[in-house]
Short mmCIF file of C-alpha atoms in Angstrom, two decimals:
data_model
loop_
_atom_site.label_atom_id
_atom_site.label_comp_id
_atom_site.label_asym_id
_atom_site.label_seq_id
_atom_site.Cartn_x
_atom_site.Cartn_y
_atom_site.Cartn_z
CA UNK Z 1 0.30 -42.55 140.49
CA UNK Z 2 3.73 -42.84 142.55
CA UNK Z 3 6.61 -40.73 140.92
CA UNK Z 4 8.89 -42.52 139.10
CA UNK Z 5 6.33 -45.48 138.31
CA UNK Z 6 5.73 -45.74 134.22
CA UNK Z 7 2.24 -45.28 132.93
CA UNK Z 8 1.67 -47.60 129.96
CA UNK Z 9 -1.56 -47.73 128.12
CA UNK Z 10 -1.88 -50.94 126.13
CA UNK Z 11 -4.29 -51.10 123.29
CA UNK Z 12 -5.89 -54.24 121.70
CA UNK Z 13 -7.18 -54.75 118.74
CA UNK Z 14 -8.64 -58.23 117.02
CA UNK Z 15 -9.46 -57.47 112.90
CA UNK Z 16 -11.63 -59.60 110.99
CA UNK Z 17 -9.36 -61.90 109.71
CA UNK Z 18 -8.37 -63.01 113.49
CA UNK Z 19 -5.01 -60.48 113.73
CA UNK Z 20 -4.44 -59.26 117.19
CA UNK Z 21 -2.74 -55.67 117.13
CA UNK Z 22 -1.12 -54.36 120.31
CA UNK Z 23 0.38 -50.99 121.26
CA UNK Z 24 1.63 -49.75 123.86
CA UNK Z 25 2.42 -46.20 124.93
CA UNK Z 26 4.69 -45.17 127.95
CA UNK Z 27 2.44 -41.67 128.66
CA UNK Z 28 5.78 -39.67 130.24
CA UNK Z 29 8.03 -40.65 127.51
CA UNK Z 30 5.94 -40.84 124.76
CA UNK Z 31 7.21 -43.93 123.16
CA UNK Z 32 5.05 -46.29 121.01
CA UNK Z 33 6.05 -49.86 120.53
CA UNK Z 34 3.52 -52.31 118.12
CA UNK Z 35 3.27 -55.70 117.44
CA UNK Z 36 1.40 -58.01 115.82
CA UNK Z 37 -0.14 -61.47 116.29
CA UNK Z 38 -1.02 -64.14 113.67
CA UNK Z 39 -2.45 -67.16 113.59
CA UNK Z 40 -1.37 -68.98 110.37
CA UNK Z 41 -0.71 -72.31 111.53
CA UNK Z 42 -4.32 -73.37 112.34
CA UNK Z 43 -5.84 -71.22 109.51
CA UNK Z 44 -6.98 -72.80 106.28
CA UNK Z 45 -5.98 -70.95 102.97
CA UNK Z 46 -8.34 -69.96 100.35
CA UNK Z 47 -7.40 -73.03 98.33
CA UNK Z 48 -7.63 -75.19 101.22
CA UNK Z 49 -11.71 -73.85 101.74
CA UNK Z 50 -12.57 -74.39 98.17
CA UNK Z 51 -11.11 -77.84 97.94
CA UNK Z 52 -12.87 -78.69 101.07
CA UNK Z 53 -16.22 -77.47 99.44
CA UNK Z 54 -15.41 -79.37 96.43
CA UNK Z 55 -15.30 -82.43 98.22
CA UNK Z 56 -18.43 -81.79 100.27
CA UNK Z 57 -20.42 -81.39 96.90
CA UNK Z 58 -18.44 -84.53 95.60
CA UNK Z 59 -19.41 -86.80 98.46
CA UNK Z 60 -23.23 -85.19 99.21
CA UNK Z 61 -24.74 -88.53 96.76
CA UNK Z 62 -22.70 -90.95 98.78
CA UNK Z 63 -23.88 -89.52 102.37
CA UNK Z 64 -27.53 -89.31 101.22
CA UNK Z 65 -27.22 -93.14 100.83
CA UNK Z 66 -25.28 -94.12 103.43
CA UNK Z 67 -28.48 -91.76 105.75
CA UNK Z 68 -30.80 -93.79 103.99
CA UNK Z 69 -29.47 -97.04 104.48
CA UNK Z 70 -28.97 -96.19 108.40
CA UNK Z 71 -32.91 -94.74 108.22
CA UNK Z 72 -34.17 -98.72 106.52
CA UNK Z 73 -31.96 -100.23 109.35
CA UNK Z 74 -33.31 -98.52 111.72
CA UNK Z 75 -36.74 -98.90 110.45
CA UNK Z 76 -36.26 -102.56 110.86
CA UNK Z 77 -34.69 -102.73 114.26
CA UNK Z 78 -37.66 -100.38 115.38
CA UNK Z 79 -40.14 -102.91 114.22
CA UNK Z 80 -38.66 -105.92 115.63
CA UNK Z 81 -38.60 -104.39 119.29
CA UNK Z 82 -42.12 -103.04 118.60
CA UNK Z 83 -43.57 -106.76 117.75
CA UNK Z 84 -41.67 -107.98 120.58
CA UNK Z 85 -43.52 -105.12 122.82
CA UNK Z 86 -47.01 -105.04 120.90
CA UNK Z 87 -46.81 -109.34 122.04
CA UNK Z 88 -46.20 -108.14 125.82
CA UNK Z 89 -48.49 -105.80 126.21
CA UNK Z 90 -50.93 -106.95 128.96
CA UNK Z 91 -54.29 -106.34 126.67
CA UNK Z 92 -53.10 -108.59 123.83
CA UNK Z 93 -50.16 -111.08 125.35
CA UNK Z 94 -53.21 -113.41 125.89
CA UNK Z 95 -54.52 -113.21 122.41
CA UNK Z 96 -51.33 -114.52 120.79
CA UNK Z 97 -51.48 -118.67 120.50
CA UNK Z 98 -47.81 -119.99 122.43
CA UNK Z 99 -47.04 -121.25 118.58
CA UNK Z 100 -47.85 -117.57 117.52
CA UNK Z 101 -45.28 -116.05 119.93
CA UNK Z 102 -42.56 -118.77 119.49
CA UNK Z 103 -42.87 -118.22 115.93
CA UNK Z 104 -42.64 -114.30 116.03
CA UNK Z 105 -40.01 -114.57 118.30
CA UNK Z 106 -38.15 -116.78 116.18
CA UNK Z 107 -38.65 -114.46 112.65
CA UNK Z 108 -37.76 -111.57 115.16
CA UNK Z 109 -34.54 -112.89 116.52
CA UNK Z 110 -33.13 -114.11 112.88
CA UNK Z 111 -34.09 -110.51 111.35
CA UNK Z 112 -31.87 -109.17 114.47
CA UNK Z 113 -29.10 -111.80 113.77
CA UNK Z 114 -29.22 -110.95 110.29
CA UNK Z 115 -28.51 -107.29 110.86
CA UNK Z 116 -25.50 -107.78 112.59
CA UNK Z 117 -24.63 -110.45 110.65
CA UNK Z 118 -24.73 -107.93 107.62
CA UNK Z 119 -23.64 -104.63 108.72
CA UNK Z 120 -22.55 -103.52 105.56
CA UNK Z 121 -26.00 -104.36 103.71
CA UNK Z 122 -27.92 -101.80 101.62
CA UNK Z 123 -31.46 -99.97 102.11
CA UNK Z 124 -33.22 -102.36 99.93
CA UNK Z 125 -31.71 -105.44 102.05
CA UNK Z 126 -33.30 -103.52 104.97
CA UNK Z 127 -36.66 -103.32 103.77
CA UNK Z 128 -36.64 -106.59 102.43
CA UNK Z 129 -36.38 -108.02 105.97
CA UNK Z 130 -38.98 -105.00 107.15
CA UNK Z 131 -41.46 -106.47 104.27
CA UNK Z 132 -40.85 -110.11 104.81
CA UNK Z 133 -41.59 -109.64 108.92
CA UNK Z 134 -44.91 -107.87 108.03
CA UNK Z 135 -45.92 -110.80 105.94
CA UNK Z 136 -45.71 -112.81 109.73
CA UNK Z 137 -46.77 -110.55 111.83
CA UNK Z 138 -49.56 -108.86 109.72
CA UNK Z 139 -51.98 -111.64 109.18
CA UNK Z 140 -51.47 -112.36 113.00
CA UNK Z 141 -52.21 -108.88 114.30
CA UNK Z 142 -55.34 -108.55 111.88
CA UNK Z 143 -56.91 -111.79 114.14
CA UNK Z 144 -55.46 -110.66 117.43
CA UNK Z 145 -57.27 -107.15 116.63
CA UNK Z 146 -60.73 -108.84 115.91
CA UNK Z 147 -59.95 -110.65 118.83
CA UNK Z 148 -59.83 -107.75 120.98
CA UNK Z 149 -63.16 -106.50 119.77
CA UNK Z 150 -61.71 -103.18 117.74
CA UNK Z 151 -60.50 -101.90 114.54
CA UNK Z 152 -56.59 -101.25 115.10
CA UNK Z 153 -55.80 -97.77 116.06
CA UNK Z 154 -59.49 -97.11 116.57
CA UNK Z 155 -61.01 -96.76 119.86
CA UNK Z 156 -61.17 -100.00 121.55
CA UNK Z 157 -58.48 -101.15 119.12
CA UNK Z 158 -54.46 -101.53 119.71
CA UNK Z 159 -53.63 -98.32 120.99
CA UNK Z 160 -51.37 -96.45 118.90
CA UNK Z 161 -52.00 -99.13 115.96
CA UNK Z 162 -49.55 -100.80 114.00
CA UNK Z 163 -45.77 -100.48 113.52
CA UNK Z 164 -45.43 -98.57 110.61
CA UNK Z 165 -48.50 -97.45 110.42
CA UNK Z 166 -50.36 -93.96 111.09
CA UNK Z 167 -52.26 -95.23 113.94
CA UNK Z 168 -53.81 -98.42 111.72
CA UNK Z 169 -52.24 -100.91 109.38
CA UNK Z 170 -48.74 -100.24 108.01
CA UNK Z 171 -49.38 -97.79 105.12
CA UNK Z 172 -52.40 -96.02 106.64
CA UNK Z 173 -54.67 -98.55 105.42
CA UNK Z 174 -57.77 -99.31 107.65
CA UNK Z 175 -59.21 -102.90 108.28
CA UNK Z 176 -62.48 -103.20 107.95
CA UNK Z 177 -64.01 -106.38 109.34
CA UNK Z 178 -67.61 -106.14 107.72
CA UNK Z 179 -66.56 -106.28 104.37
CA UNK Z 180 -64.35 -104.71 101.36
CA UNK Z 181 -64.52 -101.79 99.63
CA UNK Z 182 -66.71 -103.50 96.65
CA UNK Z 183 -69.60 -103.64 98.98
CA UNK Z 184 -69.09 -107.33 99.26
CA UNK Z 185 -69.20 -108.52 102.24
CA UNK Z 186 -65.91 -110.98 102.52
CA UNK Z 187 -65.32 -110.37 106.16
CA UNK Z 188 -61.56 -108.90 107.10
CA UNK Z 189 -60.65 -107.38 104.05
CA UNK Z 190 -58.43 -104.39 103.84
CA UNK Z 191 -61.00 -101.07 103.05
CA UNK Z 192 -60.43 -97.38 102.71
CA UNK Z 193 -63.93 -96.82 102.93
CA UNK Z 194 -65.83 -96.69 106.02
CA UNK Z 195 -69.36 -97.93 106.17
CA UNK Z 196 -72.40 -96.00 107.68
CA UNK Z 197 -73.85 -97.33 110.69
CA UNK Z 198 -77.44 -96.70 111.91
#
């Protein structure tokens, strides 16, 4: 080091709390000087936390609602775009009757009007709409499927099966075209069972 040039050693030091401590020492001299850094203005007090907590536990109910009213509106925006796309798809467009697919369409567009109509609606209001387009679309898909010469969600069926569904009719249920689960054999009946075949 040049003569006559200071040597400082500076020391930093952050503590838990976010406090920077700095030193200095001039190494000819000897002298120490200190200071230290706060940040109070963008820290939040102990008070400040717990009221904050408070009002996270106060308002949990109301966000669990408010998630489950944006879950049922998606749940019913998801189903109108996949009707729309399950009556485009190039295996089963043909299948649908042109009164079949301007009356879908129809249902489809005022369930979409209605949600933006209502933005402020509640879960059940949701599924009510969800419910009442199954009631169309249901009964219509059950035909096209026979009509396609498979069980939905089955091999030879609609692939990926129904909206809502787990790969068959909304609610897991399987269609059975040769009969119910009574043994009778009322063709197109909703079954759980699954008959033997020789």
């Amino acid at each position: 080091m040049p003569r006559g040039q200071p040597q400082v050693e500076v020391t930093l030091d952050i503590d838990v709390n976010g406090i920077l401590n700095v030193s200095a020492v001039e190494k000819s001299t000897g002298r120490v000087n200190k200071i230290t850094i706060t940040n109070d203005k963008s820290r939040l007090s102990k008070e400040e936390i717990e009221r904050l907590v408070k009002e996270a536990e106060k308002f949990k109910d109301q966000d669990e609602k408010v998630k489950q009213k944006i879950e049922a509106k998606n749940q019913l925006e998801q189903f109108c775009y996949s009707m729309r796309t399950t009556m485009g798809e190039e295996k089963l467009k043909d299948k649908f009757s042109e009164t079949e697919k301007k009356e879908l369409n129809e249902h489809i567009d005022k369930a979409l009007k209605w949600m933006n109509d209502h933005p402020a609606a509640e879960k059940e209001e949701y599924e009510a709409q969800v419910k009442e387009l199954e009631a169309k679309f249901n009964p219509i898909m059950m035909r096209v499927y026979q009509e396609s010469g498979g069980q939905p969600g089955g091999p030879g069926g609609f692939p990926g099966g129904f909206p809502g569904g787990a790969g068959g009719f909304p609610g897991g249920m399987n269609f059975n075209p040769e009969g119910g689960d009574d043994g009778s054999k009322s063709k197109g009946t909703p079954s759980s069972k699954v008959d033997e075949v020789d």
